[in-house]
Amino acid sequence: MVYQFPVTALQKTTSESTELPKFQQIARMITREIGEGRLADGERLPPERALAQRLGTSIGTLRKALGLLAAEGRIERIQGSGNYVRFDAERDAVYSLFRLERRDGKGQGRPRAKILSARYLKKSAAVSGFGRSDAGTRIRRLRWLDDALIAVEEIWLDGAAGRLDTASLTDALYRDYLNQLNVQVARATDAVSVAPLPRWSPVAFSADTAGYIERTAWSSEGEPVEFSRTWFDPAEAVYVQRLR
Amino acid sequence: MVYQFPVTALQKTTSESTELPKFQQIARMITREIGEGRLADGERLPPERALAQRLGTSIGTLRKALGLLAAEGRIERIQGSGNYVRFDAERDAVYSLFRLERRDGKGQGRPRAKILSARYLKKSAAVSGFGRSDAGTRIRRLRWLDDALIAVEEIWLDGAAGRLDTASLTDALYRDYLNQLNVQVARATDAVSVAPLPRWSPVAFSADTAGYIERTAWSSEGEPVEFSRTWFDPAEAVYVQRLR
DNA sequence: AGGAATTTGTGCGTATGTATC
DNA sequence: AGATACATACGCACAAATTCC
């Protein structure tokens, strides 16, 4: 049984509309299908010609969408074979753009997060320079890899991005943004340094200086969406970047 | 006077040849023109139609090449305006894969490095697990952005990659590898954490804990080439990653 | 082993929309 | 307002890699 793509989602691009280009709509539609589980990891998409016909688009436009998805790492394209969904729920869930790994490199157990508090607040001074709204959702949480507590985290979702239902947050915040608010985080900048733990932290690390990550994240429309600060235990975790 | 592109470089793609696809050839040719200074930073490329005609290719193929260059950050494409060269020689030279930036984000002055020592040695225990040879070139140096000392660095080039002429090293080590040994660094992994300065450091930071980066770098053939450890002053610099 | 069928990759051309100058 | 220049979209032919028989 081959998965049938929805056709409904595509909007007309008239001269007065501000809708996304068709190839981006297609890419987002497929991303949604993956994120919501209707397309499983490893599954093969229909052949390009068939899919293009089903979606009522040309091969070229579909290929542009598939190229975008491949660049985002959501599918793998194999010449002569097909297009395959590449979705690691665990990574996409807690890691997301995040790249904290256990120092010993193992840490293949389940990443977990525990929310300490989640409230809609006026922004504090530390984040006042970020975003368009003067309020936002502040989430504070602890993070584990396997059974090791590795980080303390404070996340601000800008008020202009919408207001989260804080009661139903999951470990996969970025997916929550997408599902609850239709906000897709498309780009981010991480700055890594050293800082002491915040006073509100309910836990302490073995040393009094922690690794410190400031992240700013933007939507695909270029709007600032999220600002987060993460203090990680240098005895337990490292921040990893794989280049190229 | 508009810059004239060379046409010579493009090779035929016959059925038996292993040449790169045309759009990649074009992208590499333009990259070369930029790297060798014939196309300066900020310069505008000819209009796509003119350039396509000059290169004897179609608009679509040229646009694919330009898209690749844009994705690599070598040009910026502005609708209705043109394609502009974006090349920061200093960044490409010294930074290379490196991503230390000044905390205030400015730091557009010249990055500089001062070599403390460079010797061919048997590997120390700290790097014995890396590479294929049991010896290598060890380089220790200090690094500045503008006039601020930001980092202390120890770099091991694996002996199997060749033996550097340590007397003629420049600030652009990766270019030295390429020029002296024909070794191209193609991929790297950075792990960022916190650590005290090494005992051999001739300088101290204001705090006794520094940011700490371990980098492992591989050649395009997948051979481990370089292992480096960088201690940076968290008061002066942050390690920055731009995602997507 | 090998050839045919399938599927993605490359290249070409054209028409129209939209942003910039 | 007009000209210029990049962006999107459509469609086709053939090459190259994979898969299947």
Short mmCIF file of C-alpha atoms (C1' of nucleotides) in Angstrom, two decimals:
data_model
loop_
_atom_site.label_atom_id
_atom_site.label_comp_id
_atom_site.label_asym_id
_atom_site.label_seq_id
_atom_site.Cartn_x
_atom_site.Cartn_y
_atom_site.Cartn_z
CA MET A 1 0.00 0.00 0.00
CA VAL A 2 1.53 3.19 -1.15
CA TYR A 3 1.01 6.31 0.87
CA GLN A 4 -1.32 8.79 -0.78
CA PHE A 5 -0.38 12.41 -0.52
CA PRO A 6 -2.99 15.01 0.25
CA VAL A 7 -3.63 17.41 -2.56
CA THR A 8 -5.77 19.82 -0.64
CA ALA A 9 -3.03 21.84 0.93
CA LEU A 10 -1.69 23.65 -2.09
CA GLN A 11 -2.88 27.20 -2.49
CA LYS A 12 -3.13 29.16 -5.64
CA THR A 13 -0.49 31.76 -6.21
CA THR A 14 -2.37 34.64 -7.64
CA SER A 15 -0.84 37.99 -8.32
CA GLU A 16 -2.26 39.52 -5.18
CA SER A 17 -1.68 36.67 -2.77
CA THR A 18 1.23 36.42 -0.41
CA GLU A 19 1.26 32.63 -0.37
CA LEU A 20 4.54 30.80 -0.48
CA PRO A 21 5.88 29.62 -3.83
CA LYS A 22 4.54 26.27 -4.86
CA PHE A 23 7.80 24.39 -4.36
CA GLN A 24 7.97 25.64 -0.77
CA GLN A 25 4.37 24.70 -0.15
CA ILE A 26 5.08 21.19 -1.37
CA ALA A 27 8.16 20.90 0.80
CA ARG A 28 6.28 22.08 3.88
CA MET A 29 3.42 19.76 3.16
CA ILE A 30 5.78 16.78 3.01
CA THR A 31 7.55 18.01 6.15
CA ARG A 32 4.19 18.09 7.89
CA GLU A 33 3.36 14.59 6.69
CA ILE A 34 6.65 13.40 8.16
CA GLY A 35 6.31 15.30 11.40
CA GLU A 36 2.82 14.02 12.01
CA GLY A 37 3.81 10.46 11.39
CA ARG A 38 1.97 9.72 8.18
CA LEU A 39 5.29 9.25 6.44
CA ALA A 40 7.57 7.02 8.45
CA ASP A 41 11.35 7.00 8.58
CA GLY A 42 12.82 5.02 5.71
CA GLU A 43 9.66 5.09 3.67
CA ARG A 44 10.05 5.65 -0.04
CA LEU A 45 8.16 8.43 -1.74
CA PRO A 46 6.35 7.73 -4.99
CA PRO A 47 8.40 8.25 -8.16
CA GLU A 48 8.82 11.88 -9.03
CA ARG A 49 6.70 11.75 -12.13
CA ALA A 50 3.84 10.06 -10.32
CA LEU A 51 4.06 12.40 -7.37
CA ALA A 52 4.22 15.48 -9.58
CA GLN A 53 1.14 14.36 -11.42
CA ARG A 54 -0.71 13.62 -8.21
CA LEU A 55 0.16 17.05 -6.84
CA GLY A 56 -0.79 18.73 -10.07
CA THR A 57 2.63 20.23 -10.60
CA SER A 58 5.52 19.86 -12.95
CA ILE A 59 8.51 17.63 -12.46
CA GLY A 60 10.82 20.60 -12.19
CA THR A 61 8.83 22.23 -9.41
CA LEU A 62 8.53 18.99 -7.50
CA ARG A 63 12.24 18.38 -7.87
CA LYS A 64 12.97 21.80 -6.46
CA ALA A 65 10.83 20.95 -3.43
CA LEU A 66 12.60 17.61 -3.01
CA GLY A 67 15.97 19.34 -3.29
CA LEU A 68 14.96 21.67 -0.49
CA LEU A 69 13.89 18.77 1.70
CA ALA A 70 17.16 16.98 0.97
CA ALA A 71 19.12 20.09 1.95
CA GLU A 72 17.18 20.16 5.20
CA GLY A 73 18.04 16.53 5.80
CA ARG A 74 14.45 15.36 5.81
CA ILE A 75 14.79 13.05 2.84
CA GLU A 76 17.62 11.33 1.04
CA ARG A 77 17.62 11.23 -2.72
CA ILE A 78 19.21 8.22 -4.38
CA GLN A 79 19.58 8.27 -8.10
CA GLY A 80 18.03 5.27 -9.73
CA SER A 81 16.37 4.24 -6.54
CA GLY A 82 14.05 6.79 -5.01
CA ASN A 83 13.45 9.43 -2.38
CA TYR A 84 13.55 8.14 1.18
CA VAL A 85 12.27 9.75 4.34
CA ARG A 86 14.99 10.39 6.90
CA PHE A 87 13.44 11.17 10.20
CA ASP A 88 14.96 10.48 13.58
CA ALA A 89 12.17 11.19 16.01
CA GLU A 90 14.48 11.36 19.02
CA ARG A 91 16.84 13.77 17.39
CA ASP A 92 14.03 15.90 16.04
CA ALA A 93 12.26 15.75 19.35
CA VAL A 94 14.66 16.95 21.97
CA TYR A 95 17.79 17.65 20.03
CA SER A 96 16.11 19.41 17.22
CA LEU A 97 18.69 21.94 16.25
CA PHE A 98 20.38 21.16 19.49
CA ARG A 99 23.77 19.57 19.59
CA LEU A 100 24.59 18.68 23.14
CA GLU A 101 26.12 15.24 23.36
CA ARG A 102 27.47 13.18 26.17
CA ARG A 103 31.14 13.57 26.76
CA ASP A 104 31.81 9.87 26.32
CA GLY A 105 30.06 9.97 22.96
CA LYS A 106 27.62 7.26 23.98
CA GLY A 107 24.41 8.89 25.10
CA GLN A 108 22.33 7.03 22.58
CA GLY A 109 19.67 6.54 25.21
CA ARG A 110 16.60 8.68 25.21
CA PRO A 111 17.07 12.40 25.72
CA ARG A 112 14.55 13.68 28.22
CA ALA A 113 13.43 17.03 29.47
CA LYS A 114 11.52 18.08 32.55
CA ILE A 115 9.72 21.37 32.52
CA LEU A 116 10.16 23.38 35.70
CA SER A 117 7.85 26.19 34.70
CA ALA A 118 6.14 27.56 31.61
CA ARG A 119 4.41 30.91 31.77
CA TYR A 120 3.45 33.79 29.54
CA LEU A 121 5.31 36.80 30.93
CA LYS A 122 6.61 40.23 30.24
CA LYS A 123 10.15 39.82 29.05
CA SER A 124 12.97 40.18 31.51
CA ALA A 125 15.82 42.57 30.88
CA ALA A 126 18.10 39.78 29.70
CA VAL A 127 15.94 39.11 26.65
CA SER A 128 14.35 42.49 26.11
CA GLY A 129 16.39 43.09 23.00
CA PHE A 130 14.98 40.06 21.27
CA GLY A 131 11.83 39.77 19.17
CA ARG A 132 9.00 42.14 18.42
CA SER A 133 6.71 41.63 21.37
CA ASP A 134 7.50 42.82 24.88
CA ALA A 135 6.14 39.58 26.29
CA GLY A 136 6.57 35.92 25.57
CA THR A 137 6.35 32.38 26.84
CA ARG A 138 9.15 31.54 29.24
CA ILE A 139 9.99 27.89 29.68
CA ARG A 140 12.52 26.66 32.18
CA ARG A 141 13.54 23.04 32.12
CA LEU A 142 16.16 20.45 32.94
CA ARG A 143 17.61 18.09 30.38
CA TRP A 144 19.02 14.61 30.62
CA LEU A 145 20.87 12.28 28.32
CA ASP A 146 20.40 8.75 29.55
CA ASP A 147 20.38 9.20 33.29
CA ALA A 148 22.82 12.08 33.39
CA LEU A 149 21.56 15.58 34.05
CA ILE A 150 23.38 17.61 31.48
CA ALA A 151 21.75 21.02 31.25
CA VAL A 152 19.55 23.74 32.70
CA GLU A 153 17.63 25.72 30.14
CA GLU A 154 15.54 28.86 29.79
CA ILE A 155 13.61 29.40 26.59
CA TRP A 156 11.67 32.45 25.47
CA LEU A 157 9.16 32.12 22.67
CA ASP A 158 8.40 35.58 21.39
CA GLY A 159 4.83 36.70 21.98
CA ALA A 160 4.42 37.71 18.36
CA ALA A 161 4.82 34.06 17.38
CA GLY A 162 1.67 33.19 19.32
CA ARG A 163 0.76 31.93 22.71
CA LEU A 164 1.51 28.35 23.62
CA ASP A 165 -0.79 26.06 25.50
CA THR A 166 1.72 25.48 28.26
CA ALA A 167 -0.26 22.61 29.71
CA SER A 168 0.30 20.36 26.72
CA LEU A 169 3.97 20.95 25.96
CA THR A 170 6.07 17.94 25.03
CA ASP A 171 9.80 17.33 25.00
CA ALA A 172 9.72 18.34 21.33
CA LEU A 173 9.27 22.07 21.63
CA TYR A 174 9.96 22.81 18.00
CA ARG A 175 7.29 20.37 16.99
CA ASP A 176 4.96 22.02 19.48
CA TYR A 177 5.62 25.36 17.83
CA LEU A 178 4.76 23.84 14.49
CA ASN A 179 1.67 21.97 15.63
CA GLN A 180 0.24 24.58 17.96
CA LEU A 181 1.23 27.80 16.21
CA ASN A 182 2.26 26.73 12.72
CA VAL A 183 5.65 28.28 13.38
CA GLN A 184 8.55 26.53 11.70
CA VAL A 185 12.02 27.24 13.03
CA ALA A 186 14.21 27.50 9.99
CA ARG A 187 17.45 29.06 11.10
CA ALA A 188 19.35 29.63 14.31
CA THR A 189 22.59 30.97 15.66
CA ASP A 190 24.33 29.46 18.65
CA ALA A 191 26.96 31.29 20.63
CA VAL A 192 28.85 29.08 23.06
CA SER A 193 30.82 30.34 26.00
CA VAL A 194 31.21 29.99 29.75
CA ALA A 195 28.98 31.31 32.53
CA PRO A 196 27.86 30.55 36.06
CA LEU A 197 24.53 28.83 36.60
CA PRO A 198 21.53 31.14 37.06
CA ARG A 199 20.27 31.71 40.54
CA TRP A 200 16.95 30.07 39.82
CA SER A 201 18.57 26.76 38.93
CA PRO A 202 17.33 24.05 41.30
CA VAL A 203 20.44 21.96 40.64
CA ALA A 204 24.17 22.55 40.71
CA PHE A 205 26.99 21.09 38.66
CA SER A 206 30.23 19.75 40.06
CA ALA A 207 32.08 22.89 39.04
CA ASP A 208 30.69 26.37 39.47
CA THR A 209 31.28 27.35 35.85
CA ALA A 210 29.08 25.82 33.21
CA GLY A 211 29.20 25.76 29.46
CA TYR A 212 26.74 28.36 28.21
CA ILE A 213 24.83 28.47 24.93
CA GLU A 214 22.77 31.37 23.68
CA ARG A 215 20.54 30.53 20.80
CA THR A 216 18.50 32.85 18.62
CA ALA A 217 16.09 31.17 16.23
CA TRP A 218 14.16 32.55 13.28
CA SER A 219 11.17 31.38 11.30
CA SER A 220 11.38 30.76 7.60
CA GLU A 221 9.91 34.21 7.15
CA GLY A 222 12.86 35.71 8.97
CA GLU A 223 10.94 36.61 12.10
CA PRO A 224 12.77 36.13 15.40
CA VAL A 225 10.93 33.36 17.19
CA GLU A 226 12.93 31.99 20.05
CA PHE A 227 15.75 32.98 22.34
CA SER A 228 17.19 30.43 24.69
CA ARG A 229 19.97 30.14 27.19
CA THR A 230 21.37 26.76 28.13
CA TRP A 231 23.84 26.01 30.88
CA PHE A 232 25.45 22.61 30.45
CA ASP A 233 27.60 20.57 32.79
CA PRO A 234 31.07 20.39 31.22
CA ALA A 235 31.76 17.22 33.13
CA GLU A 236 28.87 15.47 31.42
CA ALA A 237 28.34 17.00 28.01
CA VAL A 238 29.98 18.84 25.14
CA TYR A 239 28.51 21.01 22.45
CA VAL A 240 29.21 19.40 19.12
CA GLN A 241 29.31 20.85 15.66
CA ARG A 242 29.86 18.73 12.59
CA LEU A 243 31.13 20.83 9.73
CA ARG A 244 30.40 20.05 6.08
CA MET B 1 34.88 47.75 -17.33
CA VAL B 2 33.01 44.55 -16.74
CA TYR B 3 34.91 41.49 -15.73
CA GLN B 4 35.14 38.90 -18.50
CA PHE B 5 34.75 35.31 -17.47
CA PRO B 6 37.03 32.68 -18.90
CA VAL B 7 35.28 30.15 -21.06
CA THR B 8 38.18 27.76 -21.43
CA ALA B 9 37.69 25.89 -18.23
CA LEU B 10 34.51 24.05 -19.02
CA GLN B 11 34.99 20.48 -20.06
CA LYS B 12 32.73 18.41 -22.18
CA THR B 13 30.69 15.84 -20.39
CA THR B 14 30.86 12.86 -22.65
CA SER B 15 29.51 9.48 -21.78
CA GLU B 16 32.92 8.09 -20.85
CA SER B 17 34.30 11.06 -19.01
CA THR B 18 34.21 11.47 -15.25
CA GLU B 19 34.07 15.25 -15.36
CA LEU B 20 31.84 17.08 -12.97
CA PRO B 21 28.40 18.18 -14.11
CA LYS B 22 28.42 21.45 -15.92
CA PHE B 23 26.70 23.43 -13.17
CA GLN B 24 29.35 22.28 -10.72
CA GLN B 25 32.12 23.17 -13.12
CA ILE B 26 30.69 26.63 -13.48
CA ALA B 27 30.38 27.06 -9.72
CA ARG B 28 33.95 25.93 -9.18
CA MET B 29 35.22 28.16 -11.92
CA ILE B 30 33.57 31.18 -10.32
CA THR B 31 34.86 30.11 -6.91
CA ARG B 32 38.34 29.99 -8.41
CA GLU B 33 37.93 33.42 -9.95
CA ILE B 34 36.95 34.76 -6.54
CA GLY B 35 39.68 32.95 -4.65
CA GLU B 36 42.36 34.15 -7.02
CA GLY B 37 41.23 37.73 -6.79
CA ARG B 38 39.91 38.30 -10.28
CA LEU B 39 36.46 38.81 -8.84
CA ALA B 40 36.53 41.15 -5.89
CA ASP B 41 34.23 41.28 -2.90
CA GLY B 42 31.07 43.19 -3.66
CA GLU B 43 31.50 42.99 -7.39
CA ARG B 44 28.40 42.32 -9.43
CA LEU B 45 28.33 39.45 -11.84
CA PRO B 46 26.99 39.98 -15.33
CA PRO B 47 23.24 39.42 -15.74
CA GLU B 48 22.32 35.77 -15.86
CA ARG B 49 21.31 35.78 -19.49
CA ALA B 50 24.53 37.43 -20.58
CA LEU B 51 26.65 35.18 -18.42
CA ALA B 52 24.86 32.06 -19.59
CA GLN B 53 25.41 33.03 -23.17
CA ARG B 54 29.05 33.83 -22.57
CA LEU B 55 29.60 30.46 -20.89
CA GLY B 56 27.72 28.65 -23.60
CA THR B 57 25.15 27.23 -21.27
CA SER B 58 21.48 27.61 -20.55
CA ILE B 59 19.94 29.93 -18.02
CA GLY B 60 18.67 27.01 -15.98
CA THR B 61 22.09 25.44 -15.67
CA LEU B 62 23.73 28.72 -14.81
CA ARG B 63 21.06 29.41 -12.20
CA LYS B 64 21.74 26.05 -10.63
CA ALA B 65 25.41 26.96 -10.37
CA LEU B 66 24.58 30.34 -8.88
CA GLY B 67 22.24 28.69 -6.40
CA LEU B 68 25.06 26.43 -5.30
CA LEU B 69 27.39 29.38 -4.83
CA ALA B 70 24.73 31.22 -2.86
CA ALA B 71 24.26 28.20 -0.61
CA GLU B 72 28.00 28.18 0.00
CA GLY B 73 27.87 31.85 0.88
CA ARG B 74 30.18 32.93 -1.92
CA ILE B 75 27.64 35.13 -3.65
CA GLU B 76 24.44 36.86 -2.70
CA ARG B 77 21.53 36.85 -5.09
CA ILE B 78 19.23 39.84 -5.06
CA GLN B 79 16.12 39.73 -7.16
CA GLY B 80 15.85 42.61 -9.53
CA SER B 81 19.37 43.71 -8.79
CA GLY B 82 22.04 41.14 -9.48
CA ASN B 83 24.45 38.56 -8.15
CA TYR B 84 27.13 39.95 -5.87
CA VAL B 85 30.41 38.43 -4.78
CA ARG B 86 30.64 37.93 -1.03
CA PHE B 87 34.20 37.14 -0.10
CA ASP B 88 36.00 37.94 3.11
CA ALA B 89 39.60 37.01 2.47
CA GLU B 90 40.60 37.22 6.09
CA ARG B 91 37.78 35.05 7.22
CA ASP B 92 38.50 32.49 4.55
CA ALA B 93 42.19 32.58 5.37
CA VAL B 94 42.47 32.44 9.12
CA TYR B 95 39.02 31.48 10.22
CA SER B 96 38.49 28.88 7.63
CA LEU B 97 36.42 26.36 9.47
CA PHE B 98 37.00 28.37 12.60
CA ARG B 99 34.12 30.13 14.27
CA LEU B 100 35.46 32.17 17.14
CA GLU B 101 33.98 35.64 17.10
CA ARG B 102 34.30 38.60 19.36
CA ARG B 103 31.68 38.77 22.02
CA ASP B 104 30.45 42.15 20.85
CA GLY B 105 29.97 40.76 17.36
CA LYS B 106 32.18 43.43 15.85
CA GLY B 107 35.67 42.07 15.43
CA GLN B 108 35.80 42.88 11.76
CA GLY B 109 39.43 43.80 12.14
CA ARG B 110 42.11 41.43 11.03
CA PRO B 111 42.42 38.12 12.85
CA ARG B 112 46.04 37.44 13.66
CA ALA B 113 48.00 34.54 15.01
CA LYS B 114 51.44 34.30 16.56
CA ILE B 115 53.22 30.99 16.53
CA LEU B 116 54.89 30.11 19.80
CA SER B 117 56.47 26.91 18.60
CA ALA B 118 56.19 24.49 15.69
CA ARG B 119 58.01 21.18 15.83
CA TYR B 120 57.80 17.68 14.48
CA LEU B 121 57.38 15.45 17.53
CA LYS B 122 56.27 12.12 18.82
CA LYS B 123 52.65 12.53 19.83
CA SER B 124 51.83 13.22 23.43
CA ALA B 125 49.39 11.06 25.31
CA ALA B 126 46.59 13.58 24.89
CA VAL B 127 46.52 13.07 21.13
CA SER B 128 47.83 9.52 20.83
CA GLY B 129 44.42 8.22 19.83
CA PHE B 130 44.30 10.40 16.78
CA GLY B 131 45.61 9.72 13.30
CA ARG B 132 47.70 6.94 11.82
CA SER B 133 51.21 8.09 12.58
CA ASP B 134 52.70 8.12 16.06
CA ALA B 135 54.30 11.49 15.34
CA GLY B 136 53.19 14.79 13.93
CA THR B 137 53.74 18.50 13.67
CA ARG B 138 52.77 20.30 16.84
CA ILE B 139 51.99 23.98 16.55
CA ARG B 140 51.27 26.18 19.50
CA ARG B 141 50.05 29.68 18.92
CA LEU B 142 48.14 32.67 20.25
CA ARG B 143 45.26 34.25 18.43
CA TRP B 144 43.90 37.77 18.31
CA LEU B 145 40.83 39.46 16.93
CA ASP B 146 41.56 43.12 16.49
CA ASP B 147 43.81 43.83 19.43
CA ALA B 148 42.17 41.42 21.83
CA LEU B 149 43.92 38.20 22.69
CA ILE B 150 41.16 35.65 22.42
CA ALA B 151 42.70 32.19 22.36
CA VAL B 152 45.56 29.84 23.03
CA GLU B 153 45.85 26.98 20.61
CA GLU B 154 47.64 23.68 20.12
CA ILE B 155 47.41 21.99 16.75
CA TRP B 156 48.64 18.56 15.73
CA LEU B 157 49.02 17.77 12.06
CA ASP B 158 49.25 14.01 11.72
CA GLY B 159 52.61 12.77 10.45
CA ALA B 160 50.94 10.67 7.77
CA ALA B 161 49.69 13.87 6.15
CA GLY B 162 53.28 14.96 5.53
CA ARG B 163 55.86 17.11 7.19
CA LEU B 164 55.42 20.85 7.23
CA ASP B 165 58.13 23.36 6.63
CA THR B 166 57.64 25.00 9.99
CA ALA B 167 59.76 27.98 9.05
CA SER B 168 57.34 29.24 6.42
CA LEU B 169 54.01 28.84 8.15
CA THR B 170 51.44 31.60 7.73
CA ASP B 171 48.35 32.55 9.68
CA ALA B 172 46.33 30.48 7.23
CA LEU B 173 47.31 26.99 8.27
CA TYR B 174 44.74 25.23 6.13
CA ARG B 175 46.10 27.00 3.12
CA ASP B 176 49.59 25.94 4.15
CA TYR B 177 48.44 22.34 4.30
CA LEU B 178 47.09 22.68 0.81
CA ASN B 179 50.05 24.51 -0.64
CA GLN B 180 52.82 22.58 1.08
CA LEU B 181 51.33 19.10 1.30
CA ASN B 182 48.38 19.17 -1.07
CA VAL B 183 46.14 18.23 1.82
CA GLN B 184 42.64 19.65 1.70
CA VAL B 185 40.67 19.73 4.91
CA ALA B 186 37.14 18.75 3.94
CA ARG B 187 35.32 17.94 7.14
CA ALA B 188 35.70 18.59 10.83
CA THR B 189 33.99 18.07 14.14
CA ASP B 190 34.16 20.59 16.96
CA ALA B 191 33.37 19.76 20.54
CA VAL B 192 33.02 22.78 22.78
CA SER B 193 33.26 22.70 26.53
CA VAL B 194 35.08 24.25 29.47
CA ALA B 195 38.61 23.61 30.68
CA PRO B 196 41.49 25.30 32.48
CA LEU B 197 44.32 26.74 30.42
CA PRO B 198 47.23 24.38 29.74
CA ARG B 199 50.31 24.79 31.85
CA TRP B 200 52.42 25.76 28.87
CA SER B 201 50.27 28.80 28.11
CA PRO B 202 52.37 31.95 28.35
CA VAL B 203 49.28 34.04 28.99
CA ALA B 204 46.36 33.92 31.38
CA PHE B 205 42.74 34.97 31.00
CA SER B 206 40.80 36.98 33.51
CA ALA B 207 38.99 33.89 34.75
CA ASP B 208 40.73 30.63 35.39
CA THR B 209 38.30 28.61 33.31
CA ALA B 210 38.38 29.03 29.56
CA GLY B 211 36.12 27.93 26.79
CA TYR B 212 37.63 24.86 25.21
CA ILE B 213 37.29 23.52 21.67
CA GLU B 214 38.52 20.18 20.43
CA ARG B 215 38.58 19.85 16.69
CA THR B 216 39.20 16.79 14.60
CA ALA B 217 39.61 17.39 10.88
CA TRP B 218 39.63 14.98 7.97
CA SER B 219 40.81 15.17 4.39
CA SER B 220 38.43 14.68 1.51
CA GLU B 221 39.72 11.10 1.37
CA GLY B 222 38.50 10.57 4.90
CA GLU B 223 41.95 10.46 6.45
CA PRO B 224 42.32 12.11 9.85
CA VAL B 225 44.55 15.10 9.29
CA GLU B 226 44.46 17.47 12.20
CA PHE B 227 43.60 17.53 15.85
CA SER B 228 43.53 20.81 17.67
CA ARG B 229 42.68 22.15 21.09
CA THR B 230 41.75 25.76 21.56
CA TRP B 231 41.28 27.57 24.83
CA PHE B 232 39.38 30.82 24.38
CA ASP B 233 38.79 33.70 26.73
CA PRO B 234 35.06 33.75 27.51
CA ALA B 235 35.28 37.41 28.35
CA GLU B 236 36.47 38.24 24.84
CA ALA B 237 35.06 35.67 22.44
CA VAL B 238 32.27 33.21 21.82
CA TYR B 239 32.12 30.18 19.62
CA VAL B 240 29.44 30.73 17.02
CA GLN B 241 27.49 28.28 14.94
CA ARG B 242 25.05 29.38 12.30
CA LEU B 243 22.55 26.65 11.54
CA ARG B 244 20.88 26.21 8.18
"C1'" DA C 1 25.94 -12.58 -15.54
"C1'" DG C 2 23.48 -9.60 -17.97
"C1'" DG C 3 19.89 -6.97 -20.04
"C1'" DA C 4 15.53 -4.49 -19.43
"C1'" DA C 5 12.82 -1.55 -16.72
"C1'" DT C 6 12.59 1.91 -13.34
"C1'" DT C 7 14.03 6.10 -11.14
"C1'" DT C 8 16.66 10.09 -10.21
"C1'" DG C 9 20.26 13.54 -12.28
"C1'" DT C 10 21.56 16.89 -15.79
"C1'" DG C 11 20.76 20.15 -19.34
"C1'" DC C 12 17.95 22.94 -22.37
"C1'" DG C 13 14.33 26.22 -23.58
"C1'" DT C 14 10.36 29.15 -22.74
"C1'" DA C 15 6.82 31.93 -20.54
"C1'" DT C 16 5.43 34.71 -16.85
"C1'" DG C 17 5.79 36.91 -12.15
"C1'" DT C 18 8.09 40.17 -9.11
"C1'" DA C 19 11.66 43.12 -7.23
"C1'" DT C 20 14.96 46.69 -8.24
"C1'" DC C 21 16.75 50.53 -10.56
"C1'" DA D 1 6.40 54.28 -15.84
"C1'" DG D 2 9.63 51.65 -18.28
"C1'" DA D 3 13.60 48.82 -18.47
"C1'" DT D 4 16.36 45.50 -16.29
"C1'" DA D 5 17.22 41.39 -13.64
"C1'" DC D 6 16.29 37.60 -10.72
"C1'" DA D 7 12.39 34.00 -9.24
"C1'" DT D 8 9.08 30.70 -10.32
"C1'" DA D 9 6.92 27.28 -13.12
"C1'" DC D 10 6.30 24.14 -16.95
"C1'" DG D 11 7.92 20.52 -20.03
"C1'" DC D 12 11.10 17.59 -22.64
"C1'" DA D 13 15.19 14.68 -23.90
"C1'" DC D 14 18.81 12.04 -22.54
"C1'" DA D 15 22.40 10.28 -19.02
"C1'" DA D 16 23.47 7.59 -15.01
"C1'" DA D 17 22.46 4.73 -11.14
"C1'" DT D 18 19.71 1.27 -9.26
"C1'" DT D 19 16.65 -2.54 -9.25
"C1'" DC D 20 14.46 -6.45 -11.07
"C1'" DC D 21 14.03 -10.39 -13.81
#
